[in-house]
Coordinates of C-alpha atoms in Angstrom, one line a residue:
M21 CA 155.5 109.0 90.0
S22 CA 154.7 108.0 86.4
V23 CA 151.4 108.1 84.6
S24 CA 150.9 106.4 81.2
F25 CA 148.2 107.6 78.9
T26 CA 147.2 107.3 75.2
T27 CA 147.0 110.2 72.8
G28 CA 147.5 111.2 69.2
V29 CA 148.4 108.2 67.1
A30 CA 147.2 106.1 70.0
S31 CA 150.8 105.8 71.3
C32 CA 151.8 105.7 74.9
R33 CA 153.6 108.6 76.4
T34 CA 154.9 108.7 80.0
R35 CA 154.9 111.8 82.1
H36 CA 157.6 111.9 84.7
Y37 CA 157.3 114.4 87.6
L38 CA 160.6 115.9 88.8
G39 CA 160.4 118.3 91.6
G40 CA 157.1 119.9 90.4
M41 CA 158.1 119.9 86.7
A42 CA 156.6 117.5 84.2
T43 CA 158.5 116.1 81.3
I44 CA 156.9 114.1 78.5
T45 CA 158.8 111.2 77.0
Q46 CA 157.9 110.1 73.4
P47 CA 157.1 106.5 72.8
E48 CA 160.0 104.2 71.8
V49 CA 158.3 103.5 68.4
A50 CA 154.9 104.3 67.0
L51 CA 152.3 102.4 65.0
T52 CA 149.9 104.4 62.8
P53 CA 146.2 103.6 62.7
A54 CA 146.6 102.4 59.1
A55 CA 149.2 99.9 60.1
A56 CA 147.1 98.8 63.1
A57 CA 144.1 98.2 60.8
R58 CA 146.2 96.1 58.4
V59 CA 147.7 94.0 61.3
A60 CA 144.2 93.5 62.7
A61 CA 142.9 92.2 59.3
I62 CA 145.9 89.9 58.9
A63 CA 145.5 88.6 62.5
A64 CA 141.8 87.9 62.0
K65 CA 142.4 86.1 58.8
Q66 CA 145.2 83.9 60.3
G67 CA 143.4 83.4 63.7
K68 CA 146.4 84.9 65.5
P69 CA 146.7 87.6 68.2
A70 CA 147.0 91.2 66.7
I71 CA 150.7 91.5 67.5
L72 CA 153.2 92.7 64.9
R73 CA 156.9 92.1 65.6
L74 CA 159.5 94.5 64.1
S75 CA 163.1 93.4 64.2
V76 CA 166.3 94.5 62.5
E77 CA 168.8 92.1 60.9
G78 CA 172.1 92.5 59.3
G79 CA 171.9 92.5 55.5
G80 CA 170.1 94.3 52.7
C81 CA 171.9 96.6 50.3
S82 CA 172.4 99.3 53.0
G83 CA 173.7 97.2 55.9
F84 CA 170.5 96.6 58.0
Q85 CA 167.1 95.4 57.0
Y86 CA 163.6 95.5 58.7
K87 CA 161.9 92.3 59.3
F88 CA 158.1 92.1 60.1
G89 CA 156.2 89.1 61.3
M90 CA 153.1 88.2 63.3
A91 CA 153.9 87.3 66.9
E92 CA 152.1 84.9 69.2
D93 CA 153.2 86.7 72.4
V94 CA 155.3 89.4 73.9
A95 CA 158.8 88.6 75.1
E96 CA 160.1 89.9 78.5
D97 CA 162.6 92.3 76.9
D98 CA 160.2 93.6 74.2
S99 CA 159.2 97.3 74.0
V100 CA 155.4 97.4 73.3
V101 CA 153.2 100.2 71.8
E102 CA 149.5 99.7 71.3
T103 CA 147.3 101.4 68.7
D104 CA 143.6 100.6 68.4
G105 CA 144.0 97.3 70.2
V106 CA 147.0 96.2 68.0
R107 CA 150.4 95.8 69.6
L108 CA 153.8 96.5 67.9
V109 CA 156.7 94.8 69.7
V110 CA 160.4 95.4 69.2
D111 CA 163.2 93.4 70.9
S112 CA 165.7 95.3 73.0
I113 CA 168.6 94.9 70.5
S114 CA 166.5 96.1 67.5
L115 CA 165.1 99.0 69.5
D116 CA 168.5 100.8 69.6
L117 CA 168.3 101.0 65.7
V118 CA 164.6 102.0 65.4
R119 CA 164.0 104.2 68.5
G120 CA 161.7 107.0 67.6
A121 CA 160.6 105.3 64.4
Q122 CA 157.0 105.1 63.0
V123 CA 155.6 102.1 61.3
D124 CA 152.9 102.8 58.7
F125 CA 151.0 100.7 56.1
V126 CA 151.1 102.2 52.6
D127 CA 148.9 101.0 49.8
N128 CA 149.7 102.9 46.5
L129 CA 150.7 102.3 42.9
G130 CA 154.1 101.0 44.1
G131 CA 152.4 98.2 46.1
A132 CA 151.1 97.6 49.6
H133 CA 153.7 97.3 52.4
F134 CA 154.6 98.3 55.9
A135 CA 156.9 101.3 55.8
V136 CA 159.3 102.5 58.6
T137 CA 160.1 106.2 59.0
N138 CA 163.3 105.9 61.0
P139 CA 165.1 109.0 62.4
N140 CA 168.2 106.9 63.1
A141 CA 168.7 105.9 59.4
A142 CA 171.5 107.8 57.8
S143 CA 170.7 106.4 54.4
G144 CA 168.4 103.7 52.9
C145 CA 167.8 101.8 49.7
G146 CA 165.3 102.7 47.1
C147 CA 162.7 100.2 48.1
G148 CA 162.8 101.3 51.8
T149 CA 163.5 97.8 53.3
S150 CA 167.2 98.4 54.3
F151 CA 169.1 101.2 55.9
S152 CA 172.4 102.3 57.4
V153 CA 173.2 104.2 60.6

């Protein structure tokens, strides 16, 4: 039996019951409320659904780079997390490289951008858009 619920940063956690004991599985990826608000604003302005796609491509100065884009729908193999009505989708291949990561929106003196905190990244570049594992 599995039960899904929303807590904390509005991320889904699944509770699995194994012989009377419960284990809680963290979400595959997380979307902060700040990032969700920014995606919602962009989606409203563009007249698109509030779906942000995160993917990983080869390239960048560290080997892999993050790619963000607004999505029209969710693919069959996507992992999905929802925060405040906004969905973050990650394809199954990229998920292996960003599992456990958190996507935030940062607006400071350095500029406004989506930022990924990725526990799988062994190193990254100075601007934060590429990483290595």
